[in-house]
Amino acid sequence: MASQPDNASTSDEKLVRAAQRGDMVAFEELVARHRDKIYARAFSMMRNEDEAVDLSQEAWVKGWQRLKQFQGESSFVTWMTRIVINLCLDQLRKQKRHRSESIEMLEEESGGVERQMPIVTVNPTERLERSELRQRIDKALALLSVEHRTVLILHEFEELEYKEIAKRMQCSIGTVMSRLFYARRKMANLMAAYKREELS
Amino acid sequence: MNQDRELQIQAFLDGELSGRQARKVEQWLAGDSEAQALLRELRATKSALGGNEPQLTLPETREFYWSKIQRQIEAAVPEHEAAQASLWLSWRRYLGPVTAVAAVAMLALFSIKEMGFDEADRHLAEIENLSEHASSLSFRSQSENMFVVWVYNKDQQQSEEEADFADEAVIQ
């Protein structure tokens, strides 16, 4: 009797090819390998555990349905990440219709608030362990508005250009630039505040 | 420093400027200490974020998470089939009225041919059609040399009649 292939040691490329031929066991291995990353991206954007789980599952289902379209131009996990990002953006757009704007967000959107924030001169992330840095980043991300967090994630983690971000967020490039600027300045000031708390 | 300059510094950092624009920014950066401080801050933030996306663990076991995905995959209609079904459903809505119009047109041609142009009477007909949502009326006027087909949405007409009734009830 032929032995089952050891999927755990098989490359993503081989698993994808098998899954494209209908091998669901191969696809399940891909899910197991990359589920945390896809979930983490959804959670970064949605900041809600249940929504992130649901959206990440939906992304995997869509990934299976569209697998034949995957040509290997990017890595499989990058391709899957784009799917979950698009689902999150759709969900955020639906939620925006029902979300009331806070005064703080309106001030952020109108611009100028970030100019009141002092320039951070000392690098607040120096000598931090990577895990601690990631925790602080996560804590600071939670304090940004949806729009600012989204543009930051798309630029800094997804490494998209301004034009691509504008297309996905359905806004102008100017809006992307000002949101990104605000988000970065806010992050810098938050990280500096965490550093001060640590030292005091 | 105005907002436009600040955004240019950011664009310069992100490599979003053309060569010429980037050189221009470099020139005025060289003589502006405040702009240099801002660039340093933006660069430090960018560097801190890059590659340090928070790492989280999905709060469900491998088997449970997969079982839900598998169920959805098996229950889902493939996307291209869903798109085709949706297209068919949207066309089916018009199939009934189009059929009715075609039938009326055929009847009209037949009646014109059989009855001739001497008939001065108006001809009113209701054609039964296959759509439960649409119906049609037609009339031919010899004197005005005109043939009209009226296709209407039964559901809309019914709700308008009900609304009229409700309005009357309110007025009473």
GROMACS .gro file of C-alpha atoms in nm, chain A residues 24 27-29 31-32 35-36 39 41 43-44 49 53 56-57 60-62 64-66 114-115 118-120 125 130 133-134 137-138 155-157 161-162 177 180-181 184-185 187-188, chain B residues 1-3 6-7 10-11 13-14 16 34 37-38 41-42 44-46 48-62 65-66 68-70 72-74 76-79:
model
   90
   24MET     CA    1  -0.833   1.906  -0.012
   27PHE     CA    2  -0.525   2.262   0.104
   28GLU     CA    3  -0.590   2.181   0.469
   29GLU     CA    4  -0.214   2.173   0.525
   31VAL     CA    5  -0.459   2.644   0.596
   32ALA     CA    6  -0.285   2.498   0.901
   35ARG     CA    7  -0.397   3.042   0.938
   36ASP     CA    8  -0.232   3.249   1.212
   39TYR     CA    9  -0.607   3.571   1.112
   41ARG     CA   10  -0.397   4.043   0.939
   43PHE     CA   11  -0.751   4.108   1.346
   44SER     CA   12  -0.513   4.401   1.288
   49GLU     CA   13  -1.165   3.849   1.742
   53VAL     CA   14  -1.205   3.455   1.267
   56SER     CA   15  -1.027   3.467   0.778
   57GLN     CA   16  -1.247   3.159   0.723
   60TRP     CA   17  -0.988   3.050   0.294
   61VAL     CA   18  -1.314   2.946   0.127
   62LYS     CA   19  -1.260   3.208  -0.143
   64TRP     CA   20  -1.014   2.743  -0.247
   65GLN     CA   21  -1.269   2.862  -0.503
   66ARG     CA   22  -1.016   3.082  -0.682
  114GLU     CA   23  -0.081   6.582   1.393
  115ARG     CA   24   0.101   6.912   1.366
  118PRO     CA   25   0.581   6.724   1.915
  119ILE     CA   26   0.848   6.564   1.700
  120VAL     CA   27   0.985   6.255   1.871
  125THR     CA   28   1.189   5.144   2.012
  130ARG     CA   29   1.115   4.207   1.918
  133LEU     CA   30   0.806   4.587   2.024
  134ARG     CA   31   0.528   4.392   1.852
  137ILE     CA   32   0.280   4.825   1.813
  138ASP     CA   33  -0.037   4.621   1.861
  155HIS     CA   34   0.151   5.062   0.359
  156GLU     CA   35   0.381   4.933   0.632
  157PHE     CA   36   0.283   4.564   0.649
  161GLU     CA   37   0.214   5.204  -0.290
  162TYR     CA   38  -0.001   5.511  -0.233
  177MET     CA   39  -0.089   6.055   0.226
  180LEU     CA   40  -0.057   5.783   0.664
  181PHE     CA   41   0.122   6.090   0.793
  184ARG     CA   42   0.280   5.751   1.169
  185ARG     CA   43   0.305   6.060   1.386
  187MET     CA   44   0.233   5.589   1.645
  188ALA     CA   45   0.562   5.768   1.715
  201MET     CA   46   0.664   7.408   0.775
  202ASN     CA   47   0.331   7.367   0.599
  203GLN     CA   48   0.142   7.042   0.548
  206GLU     CA   49   0.545   6.758   0.549
  207LEU     CA   50   0.371   6.527   0.303
  210GLN     CA   51   0.693   6.154   0.377
  211ALA     CA   52   0.664   6.084   0.004
  213LEU     CA   53   1.091   5.872   0.253
  214ASP     CA   54   0.851   5.627   0.083
  216GLU     CA   55   0.696   5.800  -0.410
  234GLU     CA   56   1.306   7.100   1.159
  237ALA     CA   57   1.401   6.605   1.255
  238LEU     CA   58   1.062   6.518   1.109
  241GLU     CA   59   1.102   6.054   1.323
  242LEU     CA   60   0.913   5.924   1.020
  244ALA     CA   61   1.232   5.556   1.279
  245THR     CA   62   0.859   5.479   1.285
  246LYS     CA   63   0.871   5.318   0.942
  248ALA     CA   64   1.003   5.003   1.373
  249LEU     CA   65   0.686   4.893   1.197
  250GLY     CA   66   0.848   4.713   0.906
  251GLY     CA   67   0.855   4.341   0.967
  252ASN     CA   68   0.705   4.380   1.313
  253GLU     CA   69   0.341   4.323   1.247
  254PRO     CA   70   0.186   4.186   1.566
  255GLN     CA   71   0.185   3.808   1.563
  256LEU     CA   72  -0.130   3.647   1.690
  257THR     CA   73  -0.248   3.292   1.731
  258LEU     CA   74  -0.586   3.200   1.598
  259PRO     CA   75  -0.803   3.114   1.898
  260GLU     CA   76  -0.940   2.787   1.758
  261THR     CA   77  -0.796   2.440   1.723
  262ARG     CA   78  -0.671   2.328   1.385
  265TYR     CA   79  -1.123   2.577   1.230
  266TRP     CA   80  -1.074   2.348   0.930
  268LYS     CA   81  -1.591   2.500   0.943
  269ILE     CA   82  -1.398   2.590   0.629
  270GLN     CA   83  -1.452   2.247   0.481
  272GLN     CA   84  -1.845   2.605   0.374
  273ILE     CA   85  -1.642   2.485   0.077
  274GLU     CA   86  -1.867   2.182   0.031
  276ALA     CA   87  -2.075   2.675  -0.155
  277VAL     CA   88  -2.170   2.696  -0.518
  278PRO     CA   89  -1.857   2.758  -0.726
  279GLU     CA   90  -1.826   3.130  -0.801
   0.00000   0.00000   0.00000
